[in-house]
Short mmCIF file of N, CA and C in Angstrom, two decimals:
data_model
loop_
_atom_site.label_atom_id
_atom_site.label_comp_id
_atom_site.label_asym_id
_atom_site.label_seq_id
_atom_site.Cartn_x
_atom_site.Cartn_y
_atom_site.Cartn_z
N MET A 1491 228.67 64.98 77.61
CA MET A 1491 227.89 64.51 77.60
C MET A 1491 226.96 64.51 75.83
N VAL A 1492 226.94 63.37 75.25
CA VAL A 1492 226.43 63.58 74.31
C VAL A 1492 224.92 63.29 74.24
N ALA A 1493 223.78 63.79 73.94
CA ALA A 1493 222.33 63.91 73.63
C ALA A 1493 221.89 63.01 72.88
N GLN A 1494 221.07 61.48 73.25
CA GLN A 1494 221.25 60.83 72.31
C GLN A 1494 219.89 61.58 71.81
N ILE A 1495 219.38 61.41 70.13
CA ILE A 1495 218.26 61.61 69.18
C ILE A 1495 217.53 60.42 69.06
N SER A 1496 216.29 60.47 69.50
CA SER A 1496 215.23 59.38 68.95
C SER A 1496 214.42 59.43 67.80
N THR A 1497 214.41 58.56 66.90
CA THR A 1497 214.01 59.17 65.59
C THR A 1497 213.59 57.66 65.21
N THR A 1498 212.39 57.75 64.58
CA THR A 1498 211.72 56.45 63.96
C THR A 1498 212.09 56.68 62.07
N ILE A 1499 212.24 55.60 61.65
CA ILE A 1499 211.28 55.30 60.45
C ILE A 1499 210.15 55.69 60.12
N GLU A 1500 209.16 56.56 59.92
CA GLU A 1500 207.86 56.39 59.89
C GLU A 1500 207.93 56.19 58.13
N THR A 1501 206.95 54.66 58.13
CA THR A 1501 206.23 54.50 57.07
C THR A 1501 204.74 53.90 57.25
N ARG A 1502 204.06 54.18 56.10
CA ARG A 1502 202.19 54.25 55.82
C ARG A 1502 202.39 54.08 54.51
N ILE A 1503 201.14 52.85 54.45
CA ILE A 1503 200.33 52.92 52.66
C ILE A 1503 199.53 53.94 52.19
N ILE A 1504 200.39 54.45 51.44
CA ILE A 1504 199.62 55.56 50.53
C ILE A 1504 197.90 55.42 49.79
N TYR A 1505 198.41 54.18 48.78
CA TYR A 1505 197.37 54.10 48.81
C TYR A 1505 197.22 52.67 47.77
N THR A 1506 196.32 52.13 47.32
CA THR A 1506 196.23 50.68 47.18
C THR A 1506 195.39 50.59 45.78
N TYR A 1507 195.70 49.77 44.95
CA TYR A 1507 195.30 49.90 43.41
C TYR A 1507 195.23 48.48 43.24
N GLU A 1508 194.25 47.76 42.19
CA GLU A 1508 194.20 46.79 41.27
C GLU A 1508 194.80 46.51 40.85
N ASP A 1509 196.19 45.59 40.05
CA ASP A 1509 196.46 45.64 39.19
C ASP A 1509 195.51 44.60 37.97
N PHE A 1510 195.95 44.21 36.99
CA PHE A 1510 195.08 43.95 35.62
C PHE A 1510 194.96 42.42 35.94
N ASP A 1511 195.59 41.83 36.76
CA ASP A 1511 194.82 40.86 37.40
C ASP A 1511 194.28 40.89 38.38
N GLY A 1512 193.69 41.48 38.92
CA GLY A 1512 192.61 42.19 40.11
C GLY A 1512 193.65 41.39 41.63
N VAL A 1513 195.01 41.43 41.52
CA VAL A 1513 195.78 41.43 42.85
C VAL A 1513 195.87 42.87 43.17
N MET A 1514 195.52 42.90 44.46
CA MET A 1514 195.40 44.37 45.24
C MET A 1514 196.95 44.76 45.38
N VAL A 1515 197.01 45.80 45.51
CA VAL A 1515 198.85 45.97 45.21
C VAL A 1515 199.26 47.15 46.05
N ASP A 1516 200.00 47.34 47.07
CA ASP A 1516 199.88 48.46 48.49
C ASP A 1516 200.85 49.21 47.79
N VAL A 1517 200.72 50.42 47.93
CA VAL A 1517 202.03 51.40 47.57
C VAL A 1517 202.39 51.78 48.55
N VAL A 1518 203.85 51.36 49.12
CA VAL A 1518 203.92 51.37 50.53
C VAL A 1518 204.99 52.77 50.50
N GLU A 1519 205.36 53.74 51.50
CA GLU A 1519 206.13 54.75 51.82
C GLU A 1519 206.22 55.30 53.11
N MET A 1520 208.18 55.22 52.49
CA MET A 1520 209.32 55.56 53.61
C MET A 1520 209.63 56.41 53.99
N VAL A 1521 209.73 57.35 55.50
CA VAL A 1521 209.73 58.31 55.22
C VAL A 1521 210.76 58.64 56.07
N TYR A 1522 212.61 59.16 56.55
CA TYR A 1522 213.21 58.85 56.62
C TYR A 1522 213.32 60.09 57.08
N PRO A 1523 213.62 60.26 59.06
CA PRO A 1523 214.51 61.22 59.75
C PRO A 1523 214.64 62.32 58.87
N ASN A 1524 216.04 62.71 57.94
CA ASN A 1524 216.65 63.47 57.36
C ASN A 1524 215.23 63.67 56.15
N GLY A 1525 214.20 63.12 55.58
CA GLY A 1525 213.11 63.31 55.36
C GLY A 1525 213.24 62.81 53.81
N LYS A 1526 214.32 61.65 53.72
CA LYS A 1526 214.29 61.32 52.45
C LYS A 1526 212.81 60.04 52.41
N THR A 1527 212.54 60.28 51.09
CA THR A 1527 211.19 58.92 50.95
C THR A 1527 211.31 58.32 50.10
N GLU A 1528 211.02 57.52 49.98
CA GLU A 1528 210.77 56.28 49.44
C GLU A 1528 209.86 55.44 48.91
N THR A 1529 209.54 54.96 48.18
CA THR A 1529 208.24 54.50 47.84
C THR A 1529 208.20 52.98 47.01
N ARG A 1530 207.58 51.67 47.40
CA ARG A 1530 207.44 50.19 46.93
C ARG A 1530 206.34 49.89 46.78
N SER A 1531 206.24 48.80 45.94
CA SER A 1531 204.79 48.41 45.99
C SER A 1531 204.58 46.95 46.22
N CYS A 1532 204.04 46.82 47.10
CA CYS A 1532 204.26 45.70 48.02
C CYS A 1532 202.54 44.70 47.66
N TRP A 1533 202.36 43.56 47.68
CA TRP A 1533 200.96 42.77 48.10
C TRP A 1533 201.30 41.65 48.64
N THR A 1534 200.22 40.91 48.67
CA THR A 1534 199.49 39.64 49.43
C THR A 1534 198.86 38.85 49.19
N ASP A 1535 199.24 37.47 48.78
CA ASP A 1535 199.03 36.03 47.54
C ASP A 1535 199.20 35.50 49.67
N GLU A 1536 197.52 34.79 49.43
CA GLU A 1536 196.90 34.10 49.84
C GLU A 1536 196.08 33.24 49.56
N ASN A 1537 196.76 31.48 50.18
CA ASN A 1537 196.37 30.63 49.46
C ASN A 1537 194.85 29.55 51.13
N PHE A 1538 193.92 29.87 50.09
CA PHE A 1538 193.06 29.93 51.35
C PHE A 1538 192.50 27.76 51.45
N THR A 1539 193.34 27.30 50.27
CA THR A 1539 193.61 26.18 50.49
C THR A 1539 194.09 25.50 51.49
N THR A 1540 196.16 25.84 51.69
CA THR A 1540 196.99 25.68 52.23
C THR A 1540 196.86 26.30 53.11
N GLY A 1541 196.47 27.77 53.53
CA GLY A 1541 196.72 28.47 54.57
C GLY A 1541 197.54 29.05 54.53
N GLU A 1542 198.13 29.58 53.61
CA GLU A 1542 199.31 30.04 53.18
C GLU A 1542 199.55 32.01 53.37
N THR A 1543 200.68 32.76 53.45
CA THR A 1543 200.41 34.22 53.16
C THR A 1543 201.65 34.33 52.38
N VAL A 1544 202.11 34.72 51.49
CA VAL A 1544 203.02 35.17 51.47
C VAL A 1544 203.17 36.82 50.68
N HIS A 1545 204.14 37.19 51.14
CA HIS A 1545 203.46 38.66 50.83
C HIS A 1545 204.60 39.20 49.90
N HIS A 1546 204.99 40.34 49.30
CA HIS A 1546 205.97 40.54 48.24
C HIS A 1546 205.89 41.97 48.35
N VAL A 1547 207.22 42.28 47.76
CA VAL A 1547 207.78 43.96 47.89
C VAL A 1547 209.35 43.39 46.35
N VAL A 1548 208.34 44.18 45.92
CA VAL A 1548 209.25 45.15 45.14
C VAL A 1548 209.93 45.85 44.84
N THR A 1549 211.79 45.12 44.95
CA THR A 1549 213.47 46.17 45.36
C THR A 1549 213.21 47.28 44.29
N ARG A 1550 214.11 48.32 44.45
CA ARG A 1550 214.41 49.41 44.21
C ARG A 1550 215.00 49.28 42.17
N SER A 1551 215.94 47.22 42.27
CA SER A 1551 216.55 47.41 40.84
C SER A 1551 215.05 46.42 40.04
N GLY A 1552 214.17 46.03 40.77
CA GLY A 1552 213.15 45.96 39.96
C GLY A 1552 212.69 43.80 40.39
N SER A 1553 213.63 43.48 40.90
CA SER A 1553 213.33 42.32 41.68
C SER A 1553 212.07 42.19 42.65
N VAL A 1554 211.80 40.61 42.98
CA VAL A 1554 210.37 40.44 43.81
C VAL A 1554 211.54 40.56 45.30
N LEU A 1555 210.80 40.21 46.88
CA LEU A 1555 210.76 39.25 47.14
C LEU A 1555 210.15 38.84 47.63
N LYS A 1556 210.23 37.50 48.39
CA LYS A 1556 209.19 37.04 48.76
C LYS A 1556 209.54 36.82 50.39
N SER A 1557 208.30 36.62 51.21
CA SER A 1557 208.10 36.41 52.44
C SER A 1557 208.53 35.22 53.33
N ASN A 1558 208.14 34.27 52.58
CA ASN A 1558 208.72 32.67 52.79
C ASN A 1558 210.19 32.36 52.16
N TRP A 1559 211.11 33.12 51.77
CA TRP A 1559 212.82 32.81 51.48
C TRP A 1559 213.58 34.06 52.91
N ALA A 1560 214.33 33.17 53.71
CA ALA A 1560 214.88 33.24 54.99
C ALA A 1560 215.26 34.78 54.85
N THR A 1561 215.95 34.57 53.77
CA THR A 1561 216.85 35.85 53.45
C THR A 1561 216.15 36.77 53.56
N THR A 1562 214.75 36.97 53.70
CA THR A 1562 214.28 38.97 53.78
C THR A 1562 213.30 38.73 55.13
N ALA A 1563 214.31 37.98 56.29
CA ALA A 1563 213.73 38.11 57.64
C ALA A 1563 213.95 39.21 57.97
N ASN A 1564 214.92 39.83 57.62
CA ASN A 1564 215.92 40.81 58.35
C ASN A 1564 215.64 41.77 57.11
N ASN A 1565 214.75 42.25 56.30
CA ASN A 1565 214.88 43.38 55.63
C ASN A 1565 213.40 44.06 55.96
N LYS A 1566 214.34 45.28 56.13
CA LYS A 1566 214.02 46.36 56.33
C LYS A 1566 211.41 46.72 55.80
N TRP A 1567 211.45 46.44 54.44
CA TRP A 1567 210.70 46.69 53.76
C TRP A 1567 209.78 45.66 53.38
N MET A 1568 210.54 44.25 53.95
CA MET A 1568 208.91 43.34 54.10
C MET A 1568 208.49 43.47 55.38
N THR A 1569 209.22 43.20 57.01
CA THR A 1569 209.08 43.60 57.74
C THR A 1569 208.54 45.27 58.23
N ALA A 1570 208.26 45.87 57.54
CA ALA A 1570 208.10 47.38 57.69
C ALA A 1570 205.95 46.98 57.30
N TYR A 1571 205.58 46.03 55.89
CA TYR A 1571 204.83 46.13 54.87
C TYR A 1571 203.73 44.91 55.90
N ILE A 1572 204.60 43.78 56.32
CA ILE A 1572 204.03 42.86 57.33
C ILE A 1572 203.34 43.32 58.00
N GLU A 1573 203.75 44.44 58.95
CA GLU A 1573 203.29 45.13 60.43
C GLU A 1573 202.01 45.95 59.55
N LEU A 1574 202.42 46.54 57.92
CA LEU A 1574 201.36 47.41 58.67
C LEU A 1574 200.25 46.54 58.02
N TRP A 1575 200.52 45.70 57.02
CA TRP A 1575 199.34 44.83 56.38
C TRP A 1575 198.47 44.28 57.90
N ILE A 1576 198.92 43.29 58.81
CA ILE A 1576 198.66 42.99 59.34
C ILE A 1576 197.60 43.94 60.56
N LYS A 1577 198.51 45.20 60.91
CA LYS A 1577 197.08 46.18 61.38
C LYS A 1577 196.05 46.10 60.78
N ARG A 1578 196.51 46.63 59.51
CA ARG A 1578 195.16 46.94 58.51
C ARG A 1578 194.04 45.23 58.14
N TYR A 1579 194.32 44.25 58.49
CA TYR A 1579 193.71 42.98 58.36
C TYR A 1579 192.93 43.16 59.69
N GLN A 1580 193.54 43.50 60.57
CA GLN A 1580 193.21 43.24 62.30
C GLN A 1580 192.24 43.96 62.63
N ALA A 1581 192.87 45.50 61.83
CA ALA A 1581 191.18 47.13 61.20
C ALA A 1581 190.10 46.05 60.76
N GLU A 1582 189.99 45.24 60.15
CA GLU A 1582 189.12 44.66 58.80
C GLU A 1582 188.48 43.96 59.98
N CYS A 1583 189.04 42.92 60.40
CA CYS A 1583 187.98 41.81 61.66
C CYS A 1583 187.11 42.43 62.52
N GLU A 1584 188.11 43.60 63.03
CA GLU A 1584 187.32 43.77 64.25
C GLU A 1584 186.46 44.75 63.91
N ALA A 1585 186.46 45.83 62.48
CA ALA A 1585 184.78 46.57 62.69
C ALA A 1585 183.67 45.27 61.28
N PHE A 1586 184.32 43.94 60.59
CA PHE A 1586 183.38 42.82 61.00
C PHE A 1586 182.54 42.49 61.86
N GLN A 1587 183.49 42.26 62.99
CA GLN A 1587 183.33 41.46 63.97
C GLN A 1587 181.65 42.63 64.86
N ALA A 1588 182.16 43.45 64.05
CA ALA A 1588 181.28 44.73 65.26
C ALA A 1588 180.48 44.92 64.63
N ASN A 1589 179.75 44.73 62.98
CA ASN A 1589 178.68 44.61 62.12
C ASN A 1589 178.35 43.24 62.59
N MET A 1590 179.09 42.28 62.68
CA MET A 1590 178.55 40.94 63.01
C MET A 1590 177.66 41.30 64.96
N ASP A 1591 178.72 41.66 65.52
CA ASP A 1591 177.30 41.73 66.47
C ASP A 1591 176.10 42.74 66.80
N THR A 1592 176.12 43.91 65.96
CA THR A 1592 175.14 44.49 65.46
C THR A 1592 173.55 43.63 64.89
N LEU A 1593 174.41 43.03 64.18
CA LEU A 1593 173.17 42.20 63.40
C LEU A 1593 172.57 41.11 64.38
N ALA A 1594 173.76 40.30 65.49
CA ALA A 1594 173.25 39.53 66.20
C ALA A 1594 172.29 40.41 67.19
N HIS A 1595 172.82 41.44 67.61
CA HIS A 1595 171.68 41.37 69.00
C HIS A 1595 171.23 43.29 68.29
N PRO A 1596 170.19 42.99 67.47
CA PRO A 1596 169.51 44.24 66.85
C PRO A 1596 168.54 45.01 68.29
N GLU A 1597 168.83 44.23 69.27
CA GLU A 1597 167.92 45.04 70.48
C GLU A 1597 169.12 46.43 70.98
N PHE A 1598 170.40 46.20 70.63
CA PHE A 1598 171.02 47.05 71.71
C PHE A 1598 171.77 48.11 70.77
N TYR A 1599 171.47 48.62 69.38
CA TYR A 1599 171.60 49.82 68.58
C TYR A 1599 170.23 49.84 68.15
N THR A 1600 170.39 51.43 67.31
CA THR A 1600 169.58 52.32 67.14
C THR A 1600 169.00 51.17 65.36
N PRO A 1601 167.80 52.06 64.99
CA PRO A 1601 167.92 51.45 63.29
C PRO A 1601 168.46 51.91 62.39
N GLU A 1602 169.25 53.08 62.24
CA GLU A 1602 170.35 53.33 61.85
C GLU A 1602 171.42 52.76 62.14
N GLU A 1603 171.63 52.58 62.99
CA GLU A 1603 173.35 51.50 63.58
C GLU A 1603 173.06 50.12 62.72
N TYR A 1604 171.54 49.70 63.01
CA TYR A 1604 171.64 48.35 62.23
C TYR A 1604 171.39 48.47 60.53
N ALA A 1605 170.71 48.96 60.20
CA ALA A 1605 170.97 49.34 58.54
C ALA A 1605 172.74 50.14 58.15
N GLN A 1606 173.29 50.42 58.97
CA GLN A 1606 174.95 50.42 58.04
C GLN A 1606 175.66 49.23 58.52
N ALA A 1607 175.58 48.60 59.37
CA ALA A 1607 176.09 47.02 60.27
C ALA A 1607 175.52 46.29 58.67
N LYS A 1608 174.03 46.02 58.02
CA LYS A 1608 173.61 44.93 57.20
C LYS A 1608 174.24 45.61 55.78
N ALA A 1609 174.25 46.96 55.42
CA ALA A 1609 175.26 47.85 54.22
C ALA A 1609 176.68 47.66 54.47
N ASP A 1610 177.35 47.25 55.83
CA ASP A 1610 178.38 47.56 55.82
C ASP A 1610 178.95 45.77 54.82
N LEU A 1611 177.77 45.12 55.57
CA LEU A 1611 178.27 43.57 55.28
C LEU A 1611 177.36 42.86 53.73
N GLY A 1612 177.23 43.85 53.22
CA GLY A 1612 176.39 43.60 52.13
C GLY A 1612 175.28 42.79 52.17
N PHE A 1613 174.76 43.52 52.76
CA PHE A 1613 173.09 42.64 52.88
C PHE A 1613 172.08 43.29 52.76
#
């Protein structure tokens, strides 16, 4: 009988920087089970007029893949980056909602928590 080894590829955003034109670029690292690592630069364009969100990944050869292309649906880098981006976006939304709740109901929070929520929201 052969034992099956269950290993996964770990993916994470190492750091984020602002490009020369104001685009926030994420550097994503993928660590394979054998210890090999690869990194890619990724970013997201959000069009607030149309509601379209397009994710971009720079490949090893230097070309750019866009998430609205049908050919990128099964690309491991694209799917990993979209998953990481959604998790980060969801965490930001939850933090915003918690701060808004604190401002809406100050009677349930300490003055320090209220002041921190105001600071986090930029008031």
